[in-house]
Short mmCIF file of C-alpha atoms and ligand atoms in Angstrom, two decimals:
data_model
loop_
_atom_site.label_atom_id
_atom_site.label_comp_id
_atom_site.label_asym_id
_atom_site.label_seq_id
_atom_site.Cartn_x
_atom_site.Cartn_y
_atom_site.Cartn_z
CA MET A 82 -39.82 29.46 23.84
CA ASP A 83 -38.32 26.61 21.81
CA LEU A 84 -38.13 27.42 18.15
CA PRO A 85 -38.32 24.53 15.68
CA LYS A 86 -34.83 23.49 14.61
CA PRO A 87 -33.96 24.02 10.95
CA ILE A 88 -33.83 20.78 8.98
CA THR A 89 -30.28 20.21 7.80
CA GLY A 90 -28.80 17.29 5.89
CA PRO A 91 -25.72 15.47 7.12
CA ALA A 92 -22.54 17.52 6.76
CA GLN A 93 -20.64 16.72 3.56
CA ARG A 94 -17.87 14.18 3.87
CA ILE A 95 -14.38 15.35 3.01
CA ILE A 96 -11.75 12.61 2.82
CA LEU A 97 -8.01 13.14 2.39
CA HIS A 98 -5.55 10.51 1.17
CA VAL A 99 -1.84 11.03 1.71
CA ASP A 100 0.85 8.89 0.08
CA MET A 101 4.61 9.49 0.35
CA ASP A 102 6.56 9.84 -2.91
CA ALA A 103 8.94 6.98 -3.84
CA PHE A 104 9.03 6.37 -0.10
CA PHE A 105 11.97 3.97 0.47
CA ALA A 106 14.04 5.58 -2.31
CA ALA A 107 13.33 9.12 -1.09
CA ILE A 108 14.55 8.17 2.40
CA GLU A 109 17.76 6.69 0.96
CA MET A 110 18.30 9.90 -1.03
CA ARG A 111 17.73 12.01 2.07
CA GLU A 112 20.33 9.94 3.97
CA HIS A 113 22.80 10.03 1.06
CA PRO A 114 22.61 13.42 -0.66
CA GLU A 115 25.08 12.21 -3.31
CA MET A 116 22.24 10.03 -4.67
CA LYS A 117 20.00 13.06 -5.32
CA GLY A 118 18.90 13.28 -8.94
CA ARG A 119 20.14 9.75 -9.70
CA PRO A 120 18.11 6.65 -10.55
CA VAL A 121 17.91 4.93 -7.14
CA ILE A 122 16.52 1.40 -6.95
CA VAL A 123 15.75 -0.12 -3.54
CA GLY A 124 15.38 -3.89 -3.43
CA ALA A 125 17.25 -7.17 -3.75
CA ASP A 126 20.94 -7.33 -4.67
CA PRO A 127 21.13 -7.21 -8.51
CA LYS A 128 24.38 -9.26 -8.57
CA ASP A 129 25.37 -7.86 -11.98
CA GLY A 130 22.06 -8.91 -13.45
CA LYS A 131 22.03 -12.42 -11.97
CA GLY A 132 20.27 -11.45 -8.73
CA ARG A 133 16.97 -12.96 -7.69
CA GLY A 134 14.30 -11.08 -5.78
CA VAL A 135 12.38 -7.96 -6.65
CA VAL A 136 12.44 -4.17 -6.66
CA SER A 137 10.82 -2.59 -3.58
CA THR A 138 10.65 0.83 -5.17
CA ALA A 139 12.49 3.14 -7.53
CA SER A 140 13.10 6.89 -7.52
CA TYR A 141 11.26 8.91 -10.15
CA GLU A 142 14.58 9.22 -12.03
CA ALA A 143 14.75 5.40 -12.25
CA ARG A 144 11.10 5.12 -13.30
CA ILE A 145 12.00 6.94 -16.54
CA PHE A 146 13.94 3.77 -17.44
CA GLY A 147 10.80 1.71 -16.84
CA VAL A 148 11.85 0.38 -13.43
CA HIS A 149 9.03 -0.10 -10.89
CA SER A 150 8.00 -1.93 -7.70
CA ALA A 151 7.72 -5.75 -7.82
CA MET A 152 9.78 -6.03 -11.02
CA PRO A 153 12.51 -8.71 -10.93
CA ILE A 154 15.72 -7.01 -9.83
CA SER A 155 17.53 -8.63 -12.80
CA LYS A 156 15.19 -6.82 -15.19
CA ALA A 157 15.74 -3.53 -13.36
CA PHE A 158 19.49 -4.04 -13.82
CA GLU A 159 18.98 -4.67 -17.52
CA LEU A 160 16.86 -1.52 -17.94
CA CYS A 161 19.06 0.70 -15.78
CA PRO A 162 22.59 -0.73 -15.36
CA GLY A 163 23.92 2.65 -14.21
CA GLY A 164 21.38 2.90 -11.38
CA VAL A 165 22.24 3.12 -7.70
CA PHE A 166 21.06 -0.21 -6.25
CA VAL A 167 20.41 -0.14 -2.51
CA ARG A 168 19.37 -2.90 -0.09
CA PRO A 169 16.42 -1.83 2.09
CA HIS A 170 16.80 -0.40 5.61
CA PHE A 171 13.40 -1.24 7.03
CA ASP A 172 14.09 0.01 10.58
CA LEU A 173 14.69 3.47 9.25
CA TYR A 174 11.63 3.40 6.96
CA VAL A 175 9.41 2.36 9.83
CA GLN A 176 10.72 5.21 12.00
CA VAL A 177 10.12 7.76 9.27
CA SER A 178 6.67 6.28 8.66
CA ARG A 179 5.89 6.80 12.30
CA ASP A 180 6.89 10.48 12.17
CA VAL A 181 4.71 11.01 9.10
CA MET A 182 1.73 9.21 10.59
CA GLU A 183 1.94 11.13 13.85
CA ILE A 184 1.69 14.40 11.97
CA ALA A 185 -1.16 13.15 9.77
CA LYS A 186 -3.06 11.76 12.71
CA SER A 187 -2.96 15.03 14.60
CA ALA A 188 -4.51 16.80 11.59
CA ALA A 189 -7.74 14.81 11.49
CA GLU A 190 -10.84 13.87 13.38
CA ARG A 191 -10.43 10.30 12.19
CA PHE A 192 -7.28 8.72 10.81
CA GLU A 193 -6.60 5.32 9.22
CA GLN A 194 -3.14 4.13 8.22
CA VAL A 195 -3.38 1.70 5.32
CA SER A 196 0.26 0.98 4.56
CA ILE A 197 3.73 2.06 5.56
CA ASP A 198 3.43 5.32 3.61
CA GLU A 199 -0.28 5.87 3.11
CA ALA A 200 -3.24 7.02 5.21
CA TYR A 201 -6.80 8.31 4.99
CA LEU A 202 -7.98 11.25 7.06
CA ASP A 203 -11.56 12.29 7.59
CA ILE A 204 -11.37 16.09 7.45
CA SER A 205 -15.10 16.79 7.14
CA MET A 206 -14.67 19.19 10.06
CA THR A 207 -12.92 21.67 7.77
CA GLY A 208 -16.42 22.33 6.43
CA ASP A 209 -15.69 23.13 2.81
CA TYR A 210 -13.25 22.30 0.03
CA THR A 211 -11.41 25.65 0.20
CA SER A 212 -10.51 25.06 3.83
CA ALA A 213 -9.76 21.40 3.07
CA ARG A 214 -7.26 22.45 0.38
CA ALA A 215 -5.56 24.80 2.83
CA MET A 216 -5.39 22.01 5.41
CA ALA A 217 -3.87 19.62 2.88
CA ALA A 218 -1.23 22.18 1.88
CA ALA A 219 -0.38 22.71 5.54
CA LEU A 220 -0.06 18.95 6.05
CA LYS A 221 2.37 18.65 3.12
CA GLU A 222 4.42 21.47 4.60
CA ALA A 223 4.47 19.93 8.08
CA ILE A 224 5.57 16.54 6.71
CA ARG A 225 8.30 18.15 4.64
CA ASN A 226 9.55 20.20 7.60
CA LYS A 227 9.69 17.19 9.92
CA THR A 228 11.06 14.56 7.51
CA GLY A 229 12.55 16.42 4.53
CA LEU A 230 10.32 14.31 2.25
CA THR A 231 7.53 15.07 -0.19
CA CYS A 232 4.15 13.42 -0.35
CA SER A 233 1.13 13.63 -2.62
CA ILE A 234 -2.35 14.35 -1.35
CA GLY A 235 -5.80 13.84 -2.81
CA VAL A 236 -8.99 15.28 -1.35
CA GLY A 237 -12.50 14.24 -2.33
CA PRO A 238 -15.93 13.13 -1.14
CA SER A 239 -14.98 9.42 -0.82
CA LYS A 240 -11.97 7.22 -0.17
CA VAL A 241 -11.70 6.05 -3.76
CA VAL A 242 -11.79 9.58 -5.17
CA ALA A 243 -9.22 10.80 -2.62
CA LYS A 244 -6.92 7.85 -3.41
CA ILE A 245 -7.09 8.30 -7.18
CA ALA A 246 -6.59 12.05 -6.70
CA SER A 247 -3.43 11.57 -4.60
CA ASP A 248 -1.91 9.58 -7.45
CA TYR A 249 -2.96 12.13 -10.08
CA ARG A 250 -0.05 14.59 -9.83
CA LYS A 251 2.71 12.57 -8.20
CA PRO A 252 5.31 13.48 -6.98
CA ASP A 253 4.63 16.42 -4.63
CA GLY A 254 1.04 16.76 -5.86
CA LEU A 255 -2.13 18.18 -4.35
CA THR A 256 -5.41 17.44 -6.14
CA VAL A 257 -8.79 18.47 -4.77
CA VAL A 258 -11.89 16.99 -6.39
CA GLU A 259 -15.13 18.61 -5.29
CA PRO A 260 -18.32 16.54 -5.35
CA GLY A 261 -19.59 18.26 -8.52
CA SER A 262 -16.38 17.42 -10.43
CA VAL A 263 -16.09 13.72 -9.55
CA SER A 264 -17.40 12.26 -12.81
CA GLY A 265 -15.49 14.82 -14.91
CA PHE A 266 -12.29 13.95 -13.03
CA LEU A 267 -12.66 10.17 -13.19
CA SER A 268 -14.16 9.62 -16.63
CA SER A 269 -11.07 10.10 -18.82
CA LEU A 270 -8.62 8.27 -16.52
CA PRO A 271 -7.45 4.76 -17.51
CA VAL A 272 -9.43 2.01 -15.81
CA GLY A 273 -6.23 0.69 -14.15
CA LYS A 274 -6.27 3.76 -11.88
CA ILE A 275 -9.07 2.15 -9.85
CA PRO A 276 -7.42 0.61 -6.78
CA GLY A 277 -7.33 -3.17 -7.15
CA VAL A 278 -7.68 -3.22 -10.93
CA GLY A 279 -4.37 -4.80 -11.91
CA LYS A 280 -2.88 -6.19 -15.09
CA LYS A 281 -5.24 -9.20 -15.29
CA SER A 282 -8.55 -7.36 -14.72
CA ARG A 283 -7.37 -4.57 -17.01
CA GLY A 284 -6.78 -7.06 -19.82
CA MET A 285 -10.26 -8.55 -19.35
CA LEU A 286 -11.85 -5.10 -19.31
CA HIS A 287 -9.99 -4.07 -22.45
CA GLN A 288 -11.56 -7.06 -24.18
CA LEU A 289 -14.97 -5.62 -23.32
CA GLY A 290 -13.86 -2.34 -24.89
CA VAL A 291 -13.49 -0.72 -21.45
CA ARG A 292 -10.40 1.52 -21.39
CA THR A 293 -11.36 4.47 -19.20
CA ILE A 294 -13.14 4.76 -15.87
CA GLY A 295 -15.94 6.51 -17.80
CA ASP A 296 -16.30 3.45 -20.07
CA LEU A 297 -16.56 1.26 -16.98
CA SER A 298 -19.24 3.46 -15.39
CA ARG A 299 -21.41 3.12 -18.51
CA ILE A 300 -21.23 -0.66 -18.82
CA ASP A 301 -24.04 -2.91 -17.56
CA VAL A 302 -23.24 -4.14 -14.03
CA GLN A 303 -24.55 -7.61 -14.90
CA GLU A 304 -21.96 -7.94 -17.62
CA LEU A 305 -19.30 -7.15 -15.02
CA THR A 306 -20.66 -9.54 -12.38
CA ALA A 307 -20.80 -12.30 -14.99
CA LEU A 308 -17.09 -11.78 -15.54
CA PHE A 309 -15.78 -10.89 -12.07
CA GLY A 310 -18.47 -11.98 -9.60
CA LYS A 311 -19.04 -9.56 -6.68
CA TRP A 312 -15.87 -7.69 -7.53
CA GLY A 313 -17.57 -6.60 -10.79
CA ALA A 314 -20.24 -4.70 -8.86
CA VAL A 315 -17.59 -3.18 -6.59
CA ILE A 316 -15.51 -1.76 -9.43
CA HIS A 317 -18.65 -0.49 -11.13
CA SER A 318 -19.61 1.63 -8.14
CA LEU A 319 -16.00 2.74 -7.66
CA SER A 320 -16.01 3.94 -11.29
CA LEU A 321 -18.85 6.29 -10.31
CA GLY A 322 -16.81 7.52 -7.34
CA THR A 323 -19.32 5.84 -5.02
CA ASP A 324 -17.61 4.43 -1.98
CA ASP A 325 -19.27 4.47 1.44
CA ARG A 326 -16.30 3.09 3.33
CA GLU A 327 -15.62 5.18 6.40
CA VAL A 328 -12.22 6.21 7.68
CA ARG A 329 -11.82 3.59 10.39
CA GLN A 330 -9.86 4.64 13.40
CA GLU A 331 -9.00 1.65 15.51
CA GLU A 332 -7.19 1.58 18.78
CA GLY A 333 -4.14 -0.64 18.64
CA TYR A 334 -2.88 -2.92 15.91
CA LYS A 335 -4.93 -6.01 15.12
CA SER A 336 -2.38 -7.27 12.65
CA ILE A 337 0.49 -6.12 10.51
CA SER A 338 0.92 -7.53 7.06
CA ARG A 339 2.64 -7.21 3.76
CA GLU A 340 1.59 -8.53 0.34
CA ILE A 341 3.36 -8.50 -2.97
CA THR A 342 1.96 -9.23 -6.40
CA PHE A 343 4.79 -10.36 -8.66
CA GLU A 344 5.21 -8.63 -11.97
CA ASN A 345 5.34 -12.07 -13.59
CA ASP A 346 3.72 -15.12 -12.02
CA THR A 347 6.44 -17.40 -10.67
CA ASP A 348 7.03 -21.04 -9.78
CA LYS A 349 10.48 -20.42 -8.25
CA LYS A 350 10.50 -21.53 -4.62
CA THR A 351 13.69 -19.54 -4.00
CA LEU A 352 11.94 -16.33 -5.04
CA LEU A 353 8.99 -17.08 -2.75
CA VAL A 354 11.29 -17.79 0.18
CA ARG A 355 13.39 -14.68 -0.46
CA THR A 356 10.30 -12.52 -0.71
CA LEU A 357 9.01 -13.91 2.59
CA ASP A 358 12.41 -13.13 4.15
CA ASP A 359 12.20 -9.51 3.02
CA MET A 360 8.67 -9.17 4.30
CA ALA A 361 9.70 -10.78 7.60
CA MET A 362 12.47 -8.20 8.01
CA GLU A 363 10.07 -5.37 7.31
CA LEU A 364 7.38 -6.63 9.68
CA HIS A 365 10.01 -7.28 12.35
CA ALA A 366 11.08 -3.65 12.06
CA VAL A 367 7.48 -2.63 12.77
CA LEU A 368 7.34 -4.94 15.82
CA VAL A 369 10.49 -3.38 17.23
CA ASN A 370 9.31 0.14 16.57
CA GLU A 371 5.87 -0.42 18.01
CA HIS A 372 7.11 -2.52 20.95
CA LEU A 373 4.88 -5.44 20.01
CA ARG A 374 5.14 -9.21 20.26
CA PHE A 375 2.94 -11.60 18.29
CA ARG A 376 1.59 -15.12 18.57
CA THR A 377 0.15 -15.89 15.13
CA ILE A 378 1.86 -15.92 11.80
CA THR A 379 -0.01 -16.39 8.51
CA VAL A 380 1.24 -16.94 4.99
CA LYS A 381 -1.09 -16.25 2.08
CA VAL A 382 -0.45 -17.34 -1.48
CA ARG A 383 -2.58 -16.74 -4.57
CA ASP A 384 -1.96 -18.66 -7.78
CA GLU A 385 -2.36 -17.65 -11.41
CA HIS A 386 -6.00 -18.86 -11.39
CA PHE A 387 -6.75 -16.72 -8.33
CA LEU A 388 -6.93 -19.76 -6.05
CA THR A 389 -5.93 -18.35 -2.66
CA ARG A 390 -4.61 -20.39 0.24
CA THR A 391 -3.60 -19.27 3.70
CA ARG A 392 -1.85 -21.21 6.42
CA SER A 393 -1.30 -20.04 9.97
CA ARG A 394 0.53 -21.09 13.05
CA THR A 395 -0.11 -19.82 16.56
CA PHE A 396 2.63 -20.12 19.17
CA GLU A 397 1.98 -20.75 22.82
CA ARG A 398 4.05 -17.76 23.81
CA PHE A 399 4.35 -14.25 22.44
CA CYS A 400 7.48 -13.73 20.40
CA ASP A 401 9.37 -11.24 18.27
CA ASP A 402 12.36 -13.19 16.94
CA PRO A 403 13.10 -12.38 13.27
CA SER A 404 14.59 -15.79 12.46
CA LEU A 405 11.52 -17.49 13.92
CA ILE A 406 9.29 -15.40 11.63
CA ARG A 407 11.40 -16.33 8.61
CA GLU A 408 11.69 -20.04 9.33
CA THR A 409 8.05 -20.48 10.31
CA SER A 410 6.88 -18.64 7.21
CA HIS A 411 8.91 -20.95 4.95
CA GLY A 412 7.29 -23.96 6.57
CA LEU A 413 3.82 -22.47 6.08
CA LEU A 414 4.14 -22.06 2.31
CA PRO A 415 1.08 -23.95 1.08
CA GLY A 416 1.24 -26.53 -1.67
CA PHE A 417 -0.46 -25.82 -5.00
CA PRO A 418 -1.65 -28.00 -7.86
CA GLU A 419 1.33 -29.15 -9.92
CA GLY A 420 2.48 -26.66 -12.54
CA ARG A 421 0.54 -23.66 -11.17
CA LYS A 422 2.41 -20.39 -10.92
CA ILE A 423 2.10 -17.97 -8.03
CA ARG A 424 0.97 -14.37 -8.52
CA LEU A 425 0.80 -13.03 -4.96
CA ILE A 426 2.41 -13.78 -1.63
CA GLY A 427 1.64 -12.24 1.76
CA LEU A 428 2.82 -12.46 5.35
CA ARG A 429 0.79 -11.40 8.38
CA LEU A 430 1.53 -11.25 12.09
CA SER A 431 -1.32 -10.98 14.59
CA GLY A 432 -2.36 -11.74 18.16
CA PHE A 433 -0.28 -9.00 19.77
CA GLU A 434 0.61 -8.05 23.26
CA PRO A 435 2.41 -4.79 23.85
CA LYS A 436 6.00 -5.31 24.95
CA GLY A 437 6.86 -2.97 27.79
CA GLY A 438 3.27 -1.80 28.04
CA ARG A 439 3.19 0.79 25.22
CA GLN A 440 0.24 0.47 22.83
CA THR A 441 -0.23 2.35 19.60
CA THR A 442 -3.36 3.88 18.19
CA ILE A 443 -2.64 3.06 14.59
CA THR A 444 -4.92 0.83 12.62
CA GLU A 445 -4.05 -2.13 10.39
CA PHE A 446 -0.94 -1.89 8.31
CA ILE A 447 -1.77 -3.39 4.97
CA ARG A 448 -0.50 -2.56 1.55
P1 LIG B 762 4.05 2.91 -2.78
O1 LIG B 762 3.39 4.09 -2.11
O2 LIG B 762 3.20 2.06 -3.63
O3 LIG B 762 5.23 3.42 -3.70
P2 LIG B 762 6.27 4.59 -3.49
O4 LIG B 762 5.98 5.39 -2.27
O5 LIG B 762 7.65 4.05 -3.55
O6 LIG B 762 6.07 5.48 -4.79
P3 LIG B 762 4.86 6.45 -5.15
O7 LIG B 762 5.49 7.81 -5.28
O8 LIG B 762 4.34 5.94 -6.44
O9 LIG B 762 3.87 6.39 -4.04
O10 LIG B 762 4.73 2.00 -1.70
C1 LIG B 762 5.36 2.52 -0.53
C2 LIG B 762 6.61 1.74 -0.21
O11 LIG B 762 6.28 0.36 -0.04
C3 LIG B 762 7.64 1.78 -1.32
O12 LIG B 762 8.51 2.90 -1.22
C4 LIG B 762 8.36 0.48 -1.14
C5 LIG B 762 7.33 -0.45 -0.57
N1 LIG B 762 6.82 -1.37 -1.63
C6 LIG B 762 7.42 -2.61 -1.78
O13 LIG B 762 8.36 -2.94 -1.04
N2 LIG B 762 6.97 -3.48 -2.75
C7 LIG B 762 5.94 -3.15 -3.58
O14 LIG B 762 5.56 -3.95 -4.45
C8 LIG B 762 5.32 -1.86 -3.42
C9 LIG B 762 4.19 -1.44 -4.33
C10 LIG B 762 5.79 -1.00 -2.43
MG1 LIG B 763 4.02 6.06 -1.91
#
């Protein structure tokens, strides 16, 4: 006889976010043990303080001096003249990234890589937060054994909570936020910890008297939408830890891209071109590693008033030539109203065919 089935709700979601610590710098320190414990700054050549270009990342020792990603390299030199300045080795970073992502992917039901050193895993199958914590600890261990590098992990009921949690005890951190502790965990954190809330939005929120995520959660949504449009409603729900986005596992790359927000808005064409060159080198390293060729190249630029322009070019044939990426991207730099400064620049390659037949199972590759 068929017994009636018990009524059960959907299983609770458990999301894990993993982010490598000082990724490029940590790899350089692994390759050059003599750099261990020193302030290591990966990025453009500082040229005794006259260098153009920006910092890619800095070791935690260098961050004590105030050095951080996207800062002009000349400023980093000023803050930390005794630092070890290293030019990036993207091929190596991409290979290490691949090792990390392979391990992470095998640990989850669903896996989504979101940047070179960062991924979300849906680990709802662990069933409860005690098992999820054990799984996260095992993942940290496996990554360290394979690569010699540390990462930080956050676990929570949504992507936004997991992401904020992974940043909470960096480096080498593990923070688990159970559903009942979400508002307690978020409320006292500065509002800038919400992904996407940068210097500009932070300043505007401070003017409303909003300093913490708790302050943001208590403010009237309409006040936020008046100020930020749709984005206002988005950050309001994020402040409550509400985030329905699923971990999206996609087969094959749709595009690979890189974006950088400058520390200070700039009108220097040379800096824009140099930044595109660095991004081209990094994306080319991904192409080589993933055996891909592309047809479409897109440059995106956002100005100080948040006016965003993109320009693309699609080639007739698939290609993977680094100098072609660089030169085409320079030509695609869009014009802007006279006197406007640029705050963000991005480069994207898409329209892939696998070279030599191998296809990956990793999703988009966006910072
Ligand atoms: P992040 O994870 O943002 O930084 P990180 O890993 O260096 O440090 P953290 O411990 O805080 O996570 O970025 C990963 C890599 O991406 C970083 O090592 C270098 C590169 N990167 C840039 O090149 N430019 C940038 O503006 C940023 C933010 C990162
Ligand atoms: Mg990182």
